């Protein structure tokens, strides 16, 4: 990928519009409710850039204070402020879940009767932090309508091998026969039945006492191998391994029993809680096993005794998030090869597939050259679109999402997270009835909505332009009209401009089944200036190199203009008469096609100098897409241009722009 494209992708941004005009009350007279559900209709054209449902999450690691708390010994207020900031980052990046480590080293982030308080809270294992972190985390996540998946490390006791450093009451000290040292660390022995029961009990204490959305295990089962060092479990194998031909088969069965029993116990207690595991990215290599992937890396089946393929085929998990932490084209473990393999494994099983993404590699020193490309992570999600089995992604870890080195996560968000997304549905529960919007009022902070609904855990809010005579099911087929979700019966659309809009609200169950939309509620426009300039209007000008096409049904108006990229600007211009100097939202419309340009430069003639915003015209077409909010001067002039100066291949498209005063 060229240097120019890297620069362009870093610059990708879709800023939210600003405040709206003074209050205007909605017409909430009942439009006819839609009789069909708000699920995706096969008859509707959907945009893969704005999927209706997609898991978007990040891991928040507590071990060694990787993410949170940032260090031990913070005050309660400081710990809570830090955690809120992580959730706010998730919301800002349009995520809908967080995976938070609450049992990092056989300890607890809640007052557990089984294990001591975690040392990563206060610096002293067993010391009470002065509040209940898990209760706090769940409440704060749900207030933002983020799912909270509690992440447990099953077997690790300590990142050292000295049991005397554990608090005296630690179960691993009370039961020295339960543990072993290996590779400088302490582990519970997975082959001892009492250990397995104890670990399950410790996890189930959190499941039964807290309103968790998911239970999440990481990839640490048996310890990763140390060259030349054997796992010291021969005594347990002699005692419990009867009937197994090899110690390897016995070890795998020990892990399998934990996974199977956790599945049974979690869903026996709370059927709606998701059970997921993020295994190492390679199960087995095809050279070892014909069922394996075309890779040549460490094999989790053989090295850490994790038979993740079996867990899927037996339906012991609700989702897997394999850690595919390698770049596209990596010879030993190609991202695209592994994604295709995992998609095939889950196909037809009912187990959902998310991908564990290596945000920590992007732009980091010492990584392969591919990870210095700002587009690498974004390209992973583009590759995911080939496989309907991939329901989303989890990023490791929160601090790397925040760091956004080389603009990598910003590039990903601009290409894939321009709209919110509902979480993938997890079972076949009956969807709730349609809510009823009781008020919709436009004010200085946006459009404030309120509604009535019964039997719902959360709600989704949709907005369409104007006042349609009825709700087209295609309004709800993807997320292009989705403006937000909430667990409340109120919502303020702070992104609304001055135009007329119609809002719809749907209700969702705890496992994300969505009911039919409410009758629409329309808010009138405030009369502020807004103009649309189409390529067919006299206010549009373009040179002779720009062709005309009506090929795509996503076009605005009768046709659109196209041109090949060159090392010269040669822009097509949209001219407008701006009534007064001030803030304006600038939106663009274009048809999308896989053959169009991935980094089309739009030029906005703004106060303080021209601003260039690049847009991936391969996706996201057939709708208004915001370039952002700009300060425009009064007068009649060329306001928005589409430049041909880009080093990426594919036609650049000029179709229509909309300029709205804020």
XYZ file of C-alpha atoms in Angstrom:
662
model
C 0.000 0.000 0.000
C 1.363 3.400 -0.952
C 2.488 6.049 1.485
C -0.154 8.468 0.195
C -2.948 5.970 0.881
C -1.646 5.477 4.405
C -1.809 9.237 4.939
C -5.276 9.424 3.433
C -6.630 6.594 5.574
C -5.263 8.176 8.714
C -7.202 11.310 7.833
C -10.548 9.507 7.448
C -13.099 10.999 9.814
C -16.846 11.363 10.130
C -17.467 14.104 12.710
C -20.785 14.414 14.441
C -22.834 17.481 13.603
C -23.340 20.151 16.217
C -26.319 21.576 18.058
C -29.695 22.023 16.461
C -32.068 24.962 16.359
C -34.619 26.025 19.002
C -37.489 23.903 20.187
C -40.226 22.594 17.909
C -42.773 20.011 19.026
C -43.393 16.833 17.058
C -46.500 15.639 15.337
C -46.978 12.311 17.114
C -50.175 11.414 15.319
C -50.080 7.710 14.613
C -48.627 6.685 11.317
C -49.626 3.133 10.481
C -47.434 0.699 12.401
C -45.425 -1.787 10.382
C -46.939 -5.251 10.550
C -43.670 -7.041 9.840
C -40.791 -7.211 12.310
C -37.850 -4.849 12.098
C -35.493 -7.634 11.069
C -33.523 -7.504 7.842
C -35.683 -8.162 4.814
C -34.280 -10.061 1.864
C -36.032 -7.590 -0.421
C -34.059 -4.630 0.957
C -30.660 -3.571 -0.326
C -28.339 -3.410 2.670
C -24.934 -1.813 3.057
C -22.136 -3.945 4.554
C -20.558 -0.736 5.884
C -23.573 -0.175 8.157
C -24.556 -3.639 9.395
C -27.683 -3.957 11.473
C -25.983 -6.270 13.969
C -22.325 -6.538 14.897
C -20.451 -7.305 18.105
C -18.001 -4.466 18.771
C -16.019 -4.878 21.956
C -12.646 -4.401 23.602
C -10.876 -6.324 26.306
C -10.209 -4.337 29.494
C -7.327 -6.143 31.204
C -6.707 -5.938 34.929
C -3.747 -8.333 35.290
C -0.524 -6.388 35.844
C -2.661 -3.232 35.589
C -2.511 -3.406 31.793
C -5.661 -1.302 31.333
C -7.589 -0.882 34.562
C -6.867 0.143 37.217
C -3.885 1.891 35.671
C -1.922 1.215 38.861
C -2.572 -0.218 42.290
C -3.629 1.876 45.245
C -5.803 4.406 43.467
C -8.646 5.851 45.502
C -12.159 4.553 44.942
C -13.069 7.758 43.128
C -10.002 7.536 40.880
C -10.627 3.873 40.037
C -14.230 4.587 39.179
C -13.358 7.640 37.075
C -10.849 5.584 35.108
C -13.375 2.856 34.436
C -16.024 5.321 33.333
C -13.515 6.763 30.866
C -13.010 3.322 29.320
C -16.751 2.917 28.893
C -17.014 6.401 27.425
C -14.286 5.462 24.936
C -16.287 2.385 23.955
C -19.376 4.536 23.370
C -17.376 7.106 21.421
C -16.086 4.359 19.129
C -19.639 2.991 18.710
C -18.899 -0.257 20.510
C -21.682 -2.163 22.218
C -19.841 -4.411 24.690
C -16.788 -4.611 26.938
C -14.992 -7.734 28.155
C -13.572 -6.975 31.605
C -11.068 -9.163 33.451
C -12.515 -9.831 36.922
C -10.551 -12.951 37.960
C -7.030 -12.444 36.600
C -4.931 -14.564 39.009
C -7.203 -16.799 41.099
C -8.503 -13.698 42.851
C -11.585 -11.528 42.577
C -12.852 -8.080 41.651
C -15.900 -8.683 43.845
C -16.337 -9.830 47.466
C -15.968 -13.525 46.706
C -16.436 -16.151 49.426
C -14.066 -18.393 47.445
C -11.046 -16.247 46.608
C -9.234 -13.161 47.922
C -9.581 -9.620 46.687
C -7.287 -9.055 43.711
C -3.901 -7.495 44.356
C -4.352 -5.434 41.174
C -6.873 -3.238 42.988
C -4.978 -2.151 46.086
C -1.499 -3.614 45.668
C -2.153 -6.123 48.470
C -3.887 -9.418 47.808
C -6.910 -9.781 50.068
C -7.231 -6.056 50.843
C -10.771 -4.689 50.544
C -10.838 -1.874 47.952
C -13.671 -0.106 49.759
C -16.433 -0.828 47.241
C -17.739 -3.623 45.005
C -15.985 -3.114 41.636
C -18.037 -5.704 39.753
C -21.369 -4.242 40.860
C -20.098 -0.801 39.886
C -18.863 -1.997 36.481
C -22.136 -3.701 35.594
C -24.215 -0.672 36.569
C -22.029 1.762 34.616
C -21.935 -0.433 31.514
C -25.696 -0.940 31.481
C -26.279 2.794 31.966
C -24.577 3.197 28.558
C -26.342 0.125 27.130
C -23.037 -1.701 26.834
C -23.015 -5.426 27.503
C -20.529 -6.465 30.174
C -18.876 -9.842 29.710
C -16.952 -10.850 32.831
C -13.583 -12.341 31.884
C -12.156 -15.138 34.025
C -8.737 -16.761 33.747
C -9.473 -20.331 34.853
C -6.187 -21.862 36.031
C -3.552 -19.164 36.612
C -2.785 -18.572 40.297
C 0.126 -16.135 40.099
C 2.698 -14.663 37.740
C 5.380 -15.944 40.107
C 6.090 -19.411 41.527
C 6.412 -18.641 45.247
C 3.272 -19.757 47.134
C 4.388 -17.901 50.262
C 3.682 -14.632 48.446
C -0.009 -15.553 48.352
C -2.241 -14.343 51.167
C -2.354 -16.968 53.914
C -6.043 -17.730 53.329
C -5.573 -18.341 49.601
C -7.056 -21.692 48.531
C -3.830 -22.492 46.686
C -1.986 -22.302 50.023
C -4.701 -24.182 51.883
C -4.555 -26.971 49.274
C -0.946 -27.256 48.104
C -1.801 -30.481 46.273
C -4.087 -28.462 43.959
C -1.274 -26.460 42.404
C 1.951 -26.790 40.475
C 4.727 -24.428 39.412
C 5.684 -24.215 35.763
C 7.665 -21.682 33.767
C 8.040 -19.353 36.753
C 4.288 -19.217 37.465
C 1.774 -21.004 39.670
C -1.225 -22.860 38.227
C -4.147 -24.874 39.472
C -3.877 -28.460 38.238
C -6.687 -28.966 35.698
C -6.557 -32.750 36.214
C -7.865 -32.710 39.798
C -11.700 -32.936 39.965
C -11.856 -30.869 43.169
C -9.948 -28.081 41.421
C -12.367 -28.069 38.515
C -15.355 -27.901 40.853
C -13.736 -25.104 42.853
C -13.003 -22.997 39.751
C -16.560 -23.459 38.527
C -17.970 -22.507 41.926
C -15.825 -19.369 42.044
C -17.037 -18.268 38.612
C -20.659 -19.184 39.301
C -20.615 -17.008 42.419
C -20.223 -13.990 40.120
C -22.794 -15.319 37.642
C -25.508 -15.825 40.243
C -24.889 -12.595 42.197
C -24.388 -10.065 39.390
C -26.341 -9.041 36.320
C -23.688 -10.191 33.848
C -24.334 -10.386 30.129
C -21.589 -12.896 29.446
C -18.949 -15.176 30.926
C -15.680 -15.089 29.026
C -12.646 -17.378 29.318
C -9.327 -16.475 27.710
C -6.777 -18.738 25.994
C -4.821 -19.771 29.105
C -5.753 -23.388 29.785
C -2.777 -25.632 30.400
C 0.313 -23.390 30.450
C 1.995 -22.530 27.187
C 4.940 -24.918 26.787
C 8.432 -24.120 28.011
C 11.080 -25.858 25.919
C 12.497 -28.912 27.646
C 10.231 -28.613 30.713
C 7.433 -31.088 31.417
C 4.205 -30.192 33.181
C 4.445 -31.725 36.690
C 1.120 -33.550 36.705
C 2.220 -37.193 36.526
C 0.802 -38.001 39.979
C -2.622 -36.627 39.021
C -2.489 -38.545 35.743
C -1.704 -41.764 37.607
C -4.642 -41.178 39.937
C -7.273 -39.820 37.557
C -6.117 -40.711 34.059
C -7.384 -44.251 33.825
C -8.987 -44.998 30.484
C -6.876 -42.488 28.558
C -4.191 -43.849 26.272
C -2.001 -40.749 26.592
C -1.516 -37.922 29.038
C -2.315 -35.510 26.186
C -5.789 -37.004 25.704
C -6.388 -36.843 29.458
C -5.351 -33.199 29.640
C -7.665 -32.263 26.769
C -10.516 -34.081 28.483
C -9.861 -32.157 31.700
C -10.269 -28.861 29.831
C -13.270 -30.208 27.914
C -15.011 -31.116 31.158
C -14.517 -27.604 32.496
C -15.955 -26.074 29.319
C -18.910 -28.468 29.153
C -19.789 -28.067 32.818
C -19.476 -24.281 32.717
C -21.886 -24.236 29.781
C -24.373 -26.353 31.712
C -24.061 -24.421 34.966
C -24.202 -20.928 33.450
C -27.254 -21.645 31.331
C -28.888 -23.654 34.093
C -28.708 -20.592 36.320
C -29.266 -17.834 33.763
C -30.107 -18.978 30.221
C -29.635 -15.486 28.800
C -25.978 -15.161 29.830
C -23.624 -15.766 26.918
C -20.705 -18.156 27.387
C -17.704 -17.371 25.220
C -14.036 -18.289 24.934
C -11.192 -16.540 23.119
C -8.885 -19.427 22.155
C -5.461 -19.210 20.562
C -5.926 -18.505 16.849
C -4.679 -21.870 15.540
C -6.459 -25.090 16.509
C -4.224 -27.435 14.469
C -2.228 -27.113 11.263
C -3.371 -29.011 8.181
C 0.029 -30.709 7.968
C -0.774 -32.354 11.317
C -4.508 -32.854 10.877
C -6.469 -32.587 7.610
C -9.209 -30.799 9.542
C -6.764 -28.044 10.502
C -5.936 -24.716 8.888
C -3.319 -23.974 6.214
C -0.964 -22.571 8.838
C 2.333 -23.582 10.447
C 2.208 -22.093 13.944
C 1.745 -23.352 17.490
C -1.213 -25.716 17.763
C -3.498 -25.084 20.727
C -4.876 -28.638 20.568
C -1.410 -30.081 21.177
C 0.386 -27.309 23.108
C -2.179 -26.110 25.660
C -4.724 -28.940 25.255
C -7.531 -26.685 24.073
C -9.819 -28.539 21.639
C -11.734 -25.439 20.599
C -13.093 -27.089 17.444
C -14.790 -29.746 19.597
C -16.372 -27.075 21.813
C -18.028 -25.608 18.727
C -19.174 -28.900 17.282
C -20.638 -29.959 20.640
C -22.345 -26.583 21.149
C -20.668 -26.022 24.530
C -20.142 -22.307 23.856
C -22.342 -19.508 22.590
C -19.469 -17.776 20.829
C -15.767 -18.096 20.143
C -13.409 -15.159 19.655
C -10.200 -16.757 18.352
C -7.192 -14.511 18.729
C -6.208 -14.087 15.091
C -3.345 -11.767 15.915
C -1.508 -11.978 12.592
C -1.579 -9.731 9.571
C -3.015 -10.429 6.148
C -0.434 -12.343 4.134
C 1.620 -13.584 7.110
C 3.065 -16.854 5.818
C 2.799 -18.915 9.018
C -0.695 -17.747 9.980
C -2.447 -15.577 7.397
C -5.361 -13.604 8.860
C -7.596 -14.333 5.868
C -6.750 -18.051 5.872
C -7.621 -18.373 9.550
C -10.793 -16.305 9.329
C -12.036 -18.512 6.508
C -11.154 -21.647 8.504
C -12.943 -20.547 11.662
C -15.987 -19.464 9.629
C -16.174 -22.972 8.198
C -15.866 -24.508 11.675
C -18.853 -22.613 13.116
C -20.978 -22.796 9.957
C -24.321 -24.430 10.715
C -23.571 -24.975 14.411
C -25.377 -22.014 15.957
C -22.133 -20.910 17.631
C -21.279 -17.304 16.837
C -17.825 -16.270 15.637
C -16.185 -13.019 16.651
C -12.552 -12.274 15.850
C -9.958 -11.302 18.424
C -8.079 -8.394 16.848
C -4.503 -7.343 17.701
C -4.966 -3.614 18.226
C -1.791 -3.785 20.321
C 0.289 -4.519 17.207
C -0.937 -1.613 15.067
C 1.788 1.017 14.816
C 3.803 -0.539 17.636
C 7.581 -0.620 17.418
C 9.131 -3.980 16.653
C 6.115 -5.254 14.705
C 6.155 -6.431 11.090
C 5.951 -3.769 8.400
C 2.329 -4.714 7.717
C 1.401 -3.425 11.169
C 2.807 0.005 10.294
C 0.066 0.382 7.677
C -2.856 2.356 9.172
C -5.246 0.306 7.041
C -4.225 -3.158 8.327
C -6.873 -3.463 11.061
C -9.528 -1.930 8.833
C -8.638 -4.414 6.092
C -9.275 -7.242 8.574
C -12.865 -6.109 8.993
C -13.210 -5.724 5.235
C -12.091 -9.351 4.894
C -14.627 -10.401 7.540
C -17.445 -9.248 5.271
C -16.884 -12.319 3.086
C -18.129 -14.554 5.886
C -21.629 -14.125 7.343
C -20.535 -16.338 10.234
C -18.322 -13.514 11.556
C -20.583 -11.493 13.858
C -18.014 -8.951 15.041
C -14.685 -8.261 16.687
C -13.027 -7.837 20.094
C -9.907 -5.661 20.304
C -6.934 -6.237 22.576
C -6.722 -4.116 24.479
C -8.457 -0.945 25.681
C -5.263 1.095 26.027
C -4.371 0.333 22.408
C -7.805 1.378 21.176
C -7.288 4.621 23.060
C -3.697 5.105 21.825
C -4.866 4.856 18.197
C -1.259 4.672 17.017
C -0.775 5.783 13.378
C -4.521 6.464 13.291
C -5.181 2.768 12.829
C -8.335 2.545 14.916
C -9.648 5.825 13.541
C -9.275 4.421 10.030
C -11.173 1.302 11.082
C -13.937 3.272 12.782
C -14.344 5.608 9.804
C -14.724 2.686 7.414
C -16.775 0.282 9.549
C -18.246 1.991 12.638
C -19.962 5.069 11.195
C -23.291 3.953 12.662
C -24.278 2.148 15.854
C -25.070 -1.567 15.642
C -27.341 -3.903 17.553
C -25.714 -6.923 19.138
C -26.238 -10.261 17.380
C -29.295 -12.111 18.692
C -28.423 -15.153 20.795
C -31.541 -17.311 21.003
C -35.124 -17.560 19.775
C -36.938 -15.634 22.497
C -40.179 -13.915 21.545
C -39.611 -10.306 20.507
C -41.330 -7.561 22.537
C -44.331 -5.609 21.301
C -43.827 -2.312 19.522
C -43.382 0.701 21.810
C -45.438 3.869 21.481
C -43.654 7.231 21.171
C -45.315 9.722 23.524
C -43.284 12.845 22.724
C -40.648 14.093 20.312
C -39.384 17.637 20.799
C -36.625 19.490 18.987
C -34.486 21.741 21.176
C -31.018 23.206 21.397
C -29.532 19.844 22.443
C -31.199 17.804 19.728
C -34.478 15.918 19.459
C -35.733 14.568 22.797
C -37.873 11.416 22.563
C -39.945 9.542 25.133
C -41.992 6.371 24.705
C -43.867 3.627 26.464
C -42.937 -0.035 26.132
C -43.376 -3.262 28.063
C -41.210 -6.333 28.437
C -38.088 -4.856 26.842
C -34.518 -4.751 28.107
C -33.415 -2.076 25.649
C -34.619 0.022 22.733
C -33.301 1.056 19.330
C -34.045 4.497 17.877
C -34.235 5.068 14.110
C -34.473 8.367 12.198
C -35.445 8.958 8.577
C -35.560 12.220 6.693
C -38.903 13.917 6.109
C -42.355 12.564 6.826
C -42.954 9.293 4.967
C -46.602 8.177 4.685
C -45.734 4.818 6.254
C -42.744 2.979 7.667
C -40.938 1.078 4.934
C -39.469 -2.160 6.372
C -36.289 -1.286 4.494
C -35.811 1.658 6.874
C -34.741 -0.954 9.429
C -32.887 -3.443 7.227
C -29.459 -2.163 8.206
C -28.117 0.534 10.523
C -28.095 3.485 8.134
C -31.073 5.006 9.994
C -30.099 3.783 13.471
C -29.124 6.708 15.697
C -28.736 4.967 19.055
C -29.782 2.401 21.636
C -30.693 2.754 25.292
C -32.035 0.860 28.290
C -34.204 3.841 29.200
C -37.563 4.938 27.776
C -36.073 8.261 26.693
C -33.398 9.286 24.209
C -31.961 12.534 22.863
C -30.750 12.551 19.276
C -27.917 15.047 19.498
C -26.940 14.446 15.862
C -30.177 15.840 14.431
C -29.925 18.851 12.163
C -32.542 21.443 11.331
C -34.532 19.342 8.877
C -37.778 17.449 9.324
C -37.391 13.889 10.610
C -39.524 10.893 11.496
C -38.479 8.685 14.399
C -39.271 5.044 15.137
C -38.432 3.006 18.233
C -38.115 -0.776 18.524
C -37.908 -2.906 21.666
C -35.333 -5.653 22.250
C -35.080 -8.604 24.623
C -32.112 -9.356 26.866
C -30.747 -11.563 24.072
C -31.438 -8.908 21.409
C -34.526 -10.142 19.588
C -36.056 -7.026 18.055
C -39.772 -6.333 17.801
C -41.708 -4.318 15.259
C -41.156 -0.554 15.085
C -43.431 1.911 16.805
C -45.679 4.213 14.826
C -43.564 7.087 13.570
C -43.272 10.469 15.248
C -42.388 13.399 12.999
C -40.588 16.576 14.054
C -40.863 19.566 11.750
C -37.889 21.377 10.297
C -36.882 24.639 11.926
C -36.634 26.620 8.693
C -32.863 26.934 8.820
C -30.990 27.032 5.525
C -30.419 23.704 3.775
C -29.569 23.098 0.136
C -28.985 20.009 -1.999
C -26.825 20.305 -5.097
C -27.013 17.403 -7.554
C -24.506 16.781 -10.326
C -27.275 17.557 -12.841
C -27.822 21.061 -11.398
C -26.346 24.196 -12.995
C -24.399 24.764 -9.776
C -22.270 21.695 -10.553
C -19.216 21.953 -12.801
C -16.676 19.374 -13.933
C -13.996 19.083 -16.589
C -14.140 17.019 -19.749
C -12.444 14.034 -18.080
C -15.513 13.443 -15.944
C -17.924 10.922 -17.448
C -21.635 10.467 -16.751
C -23.282 7.206 -15.658
C -26.647 5.916 -14.502
C -25.280 2.423 -13.790
C -25.896 2.267 -10.040
C -29.373 2.238 -8.514
C -27.852 3.968 -5.466
C -27.436 7.223 -7.428
C -28.959 10.527 -6.356
C -31.186 11.777 -9.147
C -30.942 10.570 -12.729
C -27.194 9.992 -12.934
C -23.775 10.742 -11.430
C -20.287 11.683 -12.599
C -17.112 9.586 -12.488
C -13.431 10.009 -13.298
C -10.195 8.076 -13.053
C -7.597 9.059 -10.441
C -4.670 11.213 -11.586
C -1.785 13.071 -9.947
C -3.643 16.346 -10.330
C -6.677 17.761 -8.576
C -9.083 18.487 -11.466
C -12.002 18.696 -9.022
C -15.682 18.529 -9.793
C -17.317 21.399 -7.890
C -20.642 21.870 -6.142
C -21.500 25.574 -5.922
C -23.905 27.011 -3.334
C -25.087 30.355 -1.959
C -24.307 30.399 1.756
C -26.638 32.963 3.425
C -24.565 33.864 6.523
C -21.202 32.961 7.978
C -21.479 30.153 10.531
C -21.413 26.430 11.177
C -22.761 24.085 8.529
C -23.053 20.343 8.247
C -21.754 19.032 4.913
C -23.035 15.683 3.671
C -22.352 13.787 0.472
C -24.250 11.219 -1.533
C -22.634 8.725 -3.874
C -23.358 5.265 -5.221
C -21.000 2.618 -3.834
C -19.302 -0.148 -5.755
C -16.361 -2.470 -4.937
C -14.620 -1.045 -8.002
C -14.853 2.574 -6.882
C -12.139 4.444 -5.013
C -11.243 3.622 -1.418
C -9.913 7.122 -0.656
C -11.834 9.716 -2.651
C -10.792 13.236 -1.542
C -13.615 15.693 -0.840
C -12.521 19.329 -0.565
C -14.549 21.668 1.657
C -13.838 25.381 1.196
C -14.025 26.286 4.873
C -13.002 29.288 6.899
C -9.315 29.115 7.745
C -8.459 27.160 4.592
C -9.601 24.216 2.534
C -10.293 20.990 4.397
C -9.890 17.581 2.746
C -11.845 14.546 3.937
C -11.305 11.172 2.270
C -14.187 8.719 1.845
C -14.170 5.030 0.933
C -16.635 4.946 -1.967
C -16.541 1.169 -2.165
C -19.126 1.042 0.641
C -21.708 3.212 2.376
C -23.463 4.490 -0.751
C -27.072 5.347 -1.438
C -27.454 7.609 1.611
C -26.260 10.896 3.024
C -22.818 10.535 4.643
C -21.508 13.336 6.832
C -18.125 14.872 6.094
C -18.406 16.849 9.325
C -19.243 20.332 10.560
C -17.410 23.293 9.013
C -17.316 27.063 9.345
C -18.422 28.484 5.988
C -18.262 32.076 4.830
C -21.290 33.886 3.395
C -21.467 34.193 -0.381
C -21.934 32.209 -3.575
C -18.944 30.040 -4.391
C -17.685 26.515 -4.970
C -18.196 24.985 -1.530
C -17.487 21.283 -2.025
C -15.201 19.642 -4.558
C -14.426 16.046 -5.471
C -10.764 15.703 -6.363
C -9.157 13.155 -8.669
C -5.809 13.423 -6.870
C -5.507 10.077 -5.127
C -3.039 7.250 -5.601
C -5.644 4.554 -4.972
C -7.342 2.792 -7.866
C -10.997 2.929 -8.873
C -13.258 5.674 -10.159
C -13.895 8.727 -7.974
C -17.579 9.634 -7.913
C -19.338 13.015 -7.738
C -23.101 12.777 -7.254
C -24.676 15.203 -4.751
C -23.971 17.267 -1.641
C -26.214 18.629 1.096
C -25.268 21.713 3.134
C -27.288 22.476 6.275
C -26.943 25.436 8.618
C -26.656 24.486 12.278
